[in-house]
Tab-separated table of N, CA and C in Angstrom:
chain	number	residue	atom	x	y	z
C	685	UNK	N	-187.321	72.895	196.132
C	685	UNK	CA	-188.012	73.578	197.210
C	685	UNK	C	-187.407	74.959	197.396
C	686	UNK	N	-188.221	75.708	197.885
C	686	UNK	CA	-187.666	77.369	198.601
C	686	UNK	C	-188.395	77.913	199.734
C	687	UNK	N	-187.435	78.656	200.225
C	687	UNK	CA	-188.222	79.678	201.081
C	687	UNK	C	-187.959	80.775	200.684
C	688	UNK	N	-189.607	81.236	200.991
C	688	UNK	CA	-189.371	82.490	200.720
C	688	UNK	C	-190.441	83.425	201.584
C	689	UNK	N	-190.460	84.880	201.740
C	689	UNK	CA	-191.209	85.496	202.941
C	689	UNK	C	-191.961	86.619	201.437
C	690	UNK	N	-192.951	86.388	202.137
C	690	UNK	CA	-194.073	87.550	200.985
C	690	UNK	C	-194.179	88.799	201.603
C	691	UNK	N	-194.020	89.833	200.922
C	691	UNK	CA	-194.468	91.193	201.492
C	691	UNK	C	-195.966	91.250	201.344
C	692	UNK	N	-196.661	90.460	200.836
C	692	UNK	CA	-197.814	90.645	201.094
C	692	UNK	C	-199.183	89.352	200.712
C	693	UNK	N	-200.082	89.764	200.648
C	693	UNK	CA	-200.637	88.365	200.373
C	693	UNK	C	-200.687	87.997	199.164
C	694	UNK	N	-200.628	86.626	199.028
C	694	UNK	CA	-200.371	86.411	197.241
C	694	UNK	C	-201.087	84.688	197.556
C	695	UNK	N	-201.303	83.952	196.285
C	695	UNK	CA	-201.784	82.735	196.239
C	695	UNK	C	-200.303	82.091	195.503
C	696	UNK	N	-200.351	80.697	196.321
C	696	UNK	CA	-198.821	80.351	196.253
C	696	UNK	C	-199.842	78.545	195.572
C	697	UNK	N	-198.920	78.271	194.545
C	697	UNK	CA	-198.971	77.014	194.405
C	697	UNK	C	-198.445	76.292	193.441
C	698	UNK	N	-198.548	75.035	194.200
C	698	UNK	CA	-197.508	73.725	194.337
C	698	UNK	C	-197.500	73.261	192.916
C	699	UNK	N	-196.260	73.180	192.170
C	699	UNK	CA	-196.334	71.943	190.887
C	699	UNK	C	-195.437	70.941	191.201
C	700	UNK	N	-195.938	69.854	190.755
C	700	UNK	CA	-195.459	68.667	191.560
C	700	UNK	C	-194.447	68.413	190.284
C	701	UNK	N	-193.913	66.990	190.519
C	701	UNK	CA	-193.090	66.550	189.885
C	701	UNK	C	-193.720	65.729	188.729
C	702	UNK	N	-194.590	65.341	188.761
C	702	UNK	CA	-195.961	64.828	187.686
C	702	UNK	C	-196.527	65.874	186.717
C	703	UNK	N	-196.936	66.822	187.739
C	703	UNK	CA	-197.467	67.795	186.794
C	703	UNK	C	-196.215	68.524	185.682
C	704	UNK	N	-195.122	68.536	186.098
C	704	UNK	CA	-194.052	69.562	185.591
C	704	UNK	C	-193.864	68.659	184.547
C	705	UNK	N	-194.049	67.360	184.693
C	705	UNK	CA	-193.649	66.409	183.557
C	705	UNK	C	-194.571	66.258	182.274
C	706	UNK	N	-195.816	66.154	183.159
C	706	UNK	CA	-196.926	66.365	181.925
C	706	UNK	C	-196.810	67.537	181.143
C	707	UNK	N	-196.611	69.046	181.744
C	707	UNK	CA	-196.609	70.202	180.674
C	707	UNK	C	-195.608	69.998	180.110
C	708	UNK	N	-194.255	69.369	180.340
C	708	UNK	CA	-193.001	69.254	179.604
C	708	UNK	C	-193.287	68.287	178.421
C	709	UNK	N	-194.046	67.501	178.725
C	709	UNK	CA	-194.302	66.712	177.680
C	709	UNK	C	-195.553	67.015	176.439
C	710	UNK	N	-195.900	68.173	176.960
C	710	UNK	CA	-197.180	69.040	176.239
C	710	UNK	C	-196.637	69.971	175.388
C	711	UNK	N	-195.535	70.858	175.822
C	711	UNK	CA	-194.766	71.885	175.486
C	711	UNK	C	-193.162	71.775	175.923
C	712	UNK	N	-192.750	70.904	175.402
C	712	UNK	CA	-190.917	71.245	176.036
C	712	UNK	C	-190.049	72.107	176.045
C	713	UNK	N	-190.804	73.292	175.511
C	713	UNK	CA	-190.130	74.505	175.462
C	713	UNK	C	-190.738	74.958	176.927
C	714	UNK	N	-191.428	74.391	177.978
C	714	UNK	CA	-191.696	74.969	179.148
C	714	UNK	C	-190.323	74.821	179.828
C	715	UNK	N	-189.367	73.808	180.082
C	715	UNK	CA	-188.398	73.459	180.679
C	715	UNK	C	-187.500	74.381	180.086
C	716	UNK	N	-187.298	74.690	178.795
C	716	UNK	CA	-186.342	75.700	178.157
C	716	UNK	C	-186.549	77.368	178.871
C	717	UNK	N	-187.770	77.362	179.379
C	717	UNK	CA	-187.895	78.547	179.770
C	717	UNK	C	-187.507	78.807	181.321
C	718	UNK	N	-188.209	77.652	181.779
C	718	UNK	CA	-187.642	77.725	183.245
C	718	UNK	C	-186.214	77.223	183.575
C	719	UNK	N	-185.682	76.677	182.320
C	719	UNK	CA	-184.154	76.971	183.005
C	719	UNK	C	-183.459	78.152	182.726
C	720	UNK	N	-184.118	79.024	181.550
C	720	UNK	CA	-183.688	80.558	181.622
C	720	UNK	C	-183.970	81.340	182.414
C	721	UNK	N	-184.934	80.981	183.295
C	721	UNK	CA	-184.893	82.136	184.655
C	721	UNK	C	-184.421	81.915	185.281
C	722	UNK	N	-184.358	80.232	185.705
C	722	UNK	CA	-183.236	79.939	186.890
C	722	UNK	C	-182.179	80.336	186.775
C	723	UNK	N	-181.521	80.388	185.397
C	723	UNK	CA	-179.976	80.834	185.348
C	723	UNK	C	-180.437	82.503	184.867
C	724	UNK	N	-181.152	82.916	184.983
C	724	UNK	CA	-181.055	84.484	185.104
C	724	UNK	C	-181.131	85.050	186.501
C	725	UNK	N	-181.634	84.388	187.349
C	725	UNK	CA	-182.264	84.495	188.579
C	725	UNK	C	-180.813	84.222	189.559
C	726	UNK	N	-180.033	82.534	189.106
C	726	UNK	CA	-179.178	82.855	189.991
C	726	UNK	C	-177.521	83.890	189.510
C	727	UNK	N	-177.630	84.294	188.484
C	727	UNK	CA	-176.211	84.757	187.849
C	727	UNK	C	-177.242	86.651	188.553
C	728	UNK	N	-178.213	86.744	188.238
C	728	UNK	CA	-178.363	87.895	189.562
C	728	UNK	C	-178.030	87.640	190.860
C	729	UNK	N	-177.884	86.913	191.282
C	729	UNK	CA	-177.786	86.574	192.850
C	729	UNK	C	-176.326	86.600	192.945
C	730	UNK	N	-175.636	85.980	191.985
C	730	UNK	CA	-174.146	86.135	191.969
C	730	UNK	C	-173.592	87.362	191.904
C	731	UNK	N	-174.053	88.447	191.231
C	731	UNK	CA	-174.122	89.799	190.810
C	731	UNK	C	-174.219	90.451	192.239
C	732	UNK	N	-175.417	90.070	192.633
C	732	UNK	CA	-175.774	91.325	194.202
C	732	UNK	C	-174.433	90.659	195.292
C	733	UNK	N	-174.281	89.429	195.324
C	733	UNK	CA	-173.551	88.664	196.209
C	733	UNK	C	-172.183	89.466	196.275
C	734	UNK	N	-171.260	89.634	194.728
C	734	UNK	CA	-170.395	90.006	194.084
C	734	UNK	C	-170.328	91.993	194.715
C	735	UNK	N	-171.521	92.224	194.448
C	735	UNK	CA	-171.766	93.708	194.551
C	735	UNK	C	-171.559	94.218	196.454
C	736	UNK	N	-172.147	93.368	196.804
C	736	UNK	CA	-172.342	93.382	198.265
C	736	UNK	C	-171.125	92.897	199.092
C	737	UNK	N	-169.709	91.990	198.942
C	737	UNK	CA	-168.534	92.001	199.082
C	737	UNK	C	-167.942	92.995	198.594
C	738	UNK	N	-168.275	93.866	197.729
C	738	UNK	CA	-166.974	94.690	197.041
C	738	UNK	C	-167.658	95.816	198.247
C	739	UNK	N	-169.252	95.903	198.715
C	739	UNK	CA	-169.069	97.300	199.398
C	739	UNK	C	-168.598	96.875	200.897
C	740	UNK	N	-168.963	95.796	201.398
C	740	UNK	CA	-168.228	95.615	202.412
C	740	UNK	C	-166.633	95.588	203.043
C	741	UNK	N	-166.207	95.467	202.025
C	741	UNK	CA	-164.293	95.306	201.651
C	741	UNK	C	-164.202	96.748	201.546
C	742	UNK	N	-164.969	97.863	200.995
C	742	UNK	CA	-164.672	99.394	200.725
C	742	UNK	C	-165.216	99.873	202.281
C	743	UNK	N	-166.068	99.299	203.023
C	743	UNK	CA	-166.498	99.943	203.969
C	743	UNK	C	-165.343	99.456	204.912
C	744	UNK	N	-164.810	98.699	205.017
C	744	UNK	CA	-164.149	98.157	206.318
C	744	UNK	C	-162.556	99.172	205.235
C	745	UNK	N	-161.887	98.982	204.352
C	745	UNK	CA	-160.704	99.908	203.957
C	745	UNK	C	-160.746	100.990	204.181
C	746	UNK	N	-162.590	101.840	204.049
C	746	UNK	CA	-162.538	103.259	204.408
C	746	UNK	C	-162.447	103.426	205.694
C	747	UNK	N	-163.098	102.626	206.625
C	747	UNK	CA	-163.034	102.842	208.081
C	747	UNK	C	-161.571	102.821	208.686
C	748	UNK	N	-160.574	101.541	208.137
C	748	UNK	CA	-159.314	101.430	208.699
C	748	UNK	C	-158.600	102.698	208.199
C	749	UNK	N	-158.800	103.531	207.029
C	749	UNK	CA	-158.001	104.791	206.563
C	749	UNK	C	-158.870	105.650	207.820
C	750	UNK	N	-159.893	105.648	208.010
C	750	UNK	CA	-160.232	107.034	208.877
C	750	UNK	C	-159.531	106.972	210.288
C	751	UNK	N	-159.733	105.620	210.678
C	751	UNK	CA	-159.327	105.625	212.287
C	751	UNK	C	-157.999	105.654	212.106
C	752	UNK	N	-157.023	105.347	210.766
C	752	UNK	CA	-155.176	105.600	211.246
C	752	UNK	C	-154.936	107.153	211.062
C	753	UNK	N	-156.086	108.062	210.333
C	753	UNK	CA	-155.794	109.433	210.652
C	753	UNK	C	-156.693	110.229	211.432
C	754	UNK	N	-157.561	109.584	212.086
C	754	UNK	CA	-158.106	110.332	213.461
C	754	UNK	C	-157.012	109.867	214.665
C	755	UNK	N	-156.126	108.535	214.538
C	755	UNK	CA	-155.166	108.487	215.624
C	755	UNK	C	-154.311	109.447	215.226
C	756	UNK	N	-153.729	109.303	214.066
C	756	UNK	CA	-152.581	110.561	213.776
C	756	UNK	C	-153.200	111.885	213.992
C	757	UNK	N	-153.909	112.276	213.845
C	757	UNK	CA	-154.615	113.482	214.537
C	757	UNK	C	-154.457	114.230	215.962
C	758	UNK	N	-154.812	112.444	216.242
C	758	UNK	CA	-154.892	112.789	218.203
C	758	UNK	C	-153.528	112.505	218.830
C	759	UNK	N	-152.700	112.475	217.765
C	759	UNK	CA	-150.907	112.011	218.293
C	759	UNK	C	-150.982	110.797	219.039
C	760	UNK	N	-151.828	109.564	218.420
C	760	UNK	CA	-151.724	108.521	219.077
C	760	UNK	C	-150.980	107.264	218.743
C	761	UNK	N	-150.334	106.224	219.355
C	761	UNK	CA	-150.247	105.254	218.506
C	761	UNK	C	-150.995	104.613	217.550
C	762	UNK	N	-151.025	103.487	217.171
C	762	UNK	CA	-151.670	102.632	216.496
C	762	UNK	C	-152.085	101.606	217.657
C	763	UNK	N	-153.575	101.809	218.174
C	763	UNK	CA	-154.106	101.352	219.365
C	763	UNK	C	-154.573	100.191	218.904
C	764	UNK	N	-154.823	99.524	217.482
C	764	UNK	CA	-155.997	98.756	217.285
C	764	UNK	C	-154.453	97.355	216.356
C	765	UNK	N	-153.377	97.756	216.764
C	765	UNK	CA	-152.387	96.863	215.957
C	765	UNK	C	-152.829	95.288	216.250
C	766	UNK	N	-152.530	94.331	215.690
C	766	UNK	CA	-152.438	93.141	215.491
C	766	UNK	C	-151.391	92.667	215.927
């Protein structure tokens, strides 16, 4: 199963667990294919996931470097210590 939200209108439909079996058994190279997108589909997802921690970890290191030299700036302590 999935969810998912459409940007727009599209025709969506259902293959059951019967049907997926019958084309597999028509063509078994159908299953060979759909497990190559699944694993292309989720090793992208791992990728953006991967991509999207590294900018969050750079956004929060750049922010903690700006605010310890806008305090040193303003001759302040270290207001935000732990």
């Amino acid at each position: 199963s999935a969810t998912v939200l459409a940007s727009g209108e599209c025709l969506v439909l259902e293959l059951t667990a019967d049907a997926l079996r019958e084309a597999a058994l028509a063509n078994p190279d159908v299953l060979r294919l759909i497990s190559r997108v699944v694993a292309e589909r989720r090793a992208d997802l791992e990728r953006q996931k991967a991509e999207a921690a590294k900018a969050r970890f750079e956004l929060e290191d750049s922010s903690r470097s700006l605010l310890a030299r806008i305090q040193e700036f303003l001759g302040l302590p270290d207001l935000f210590r732990a």
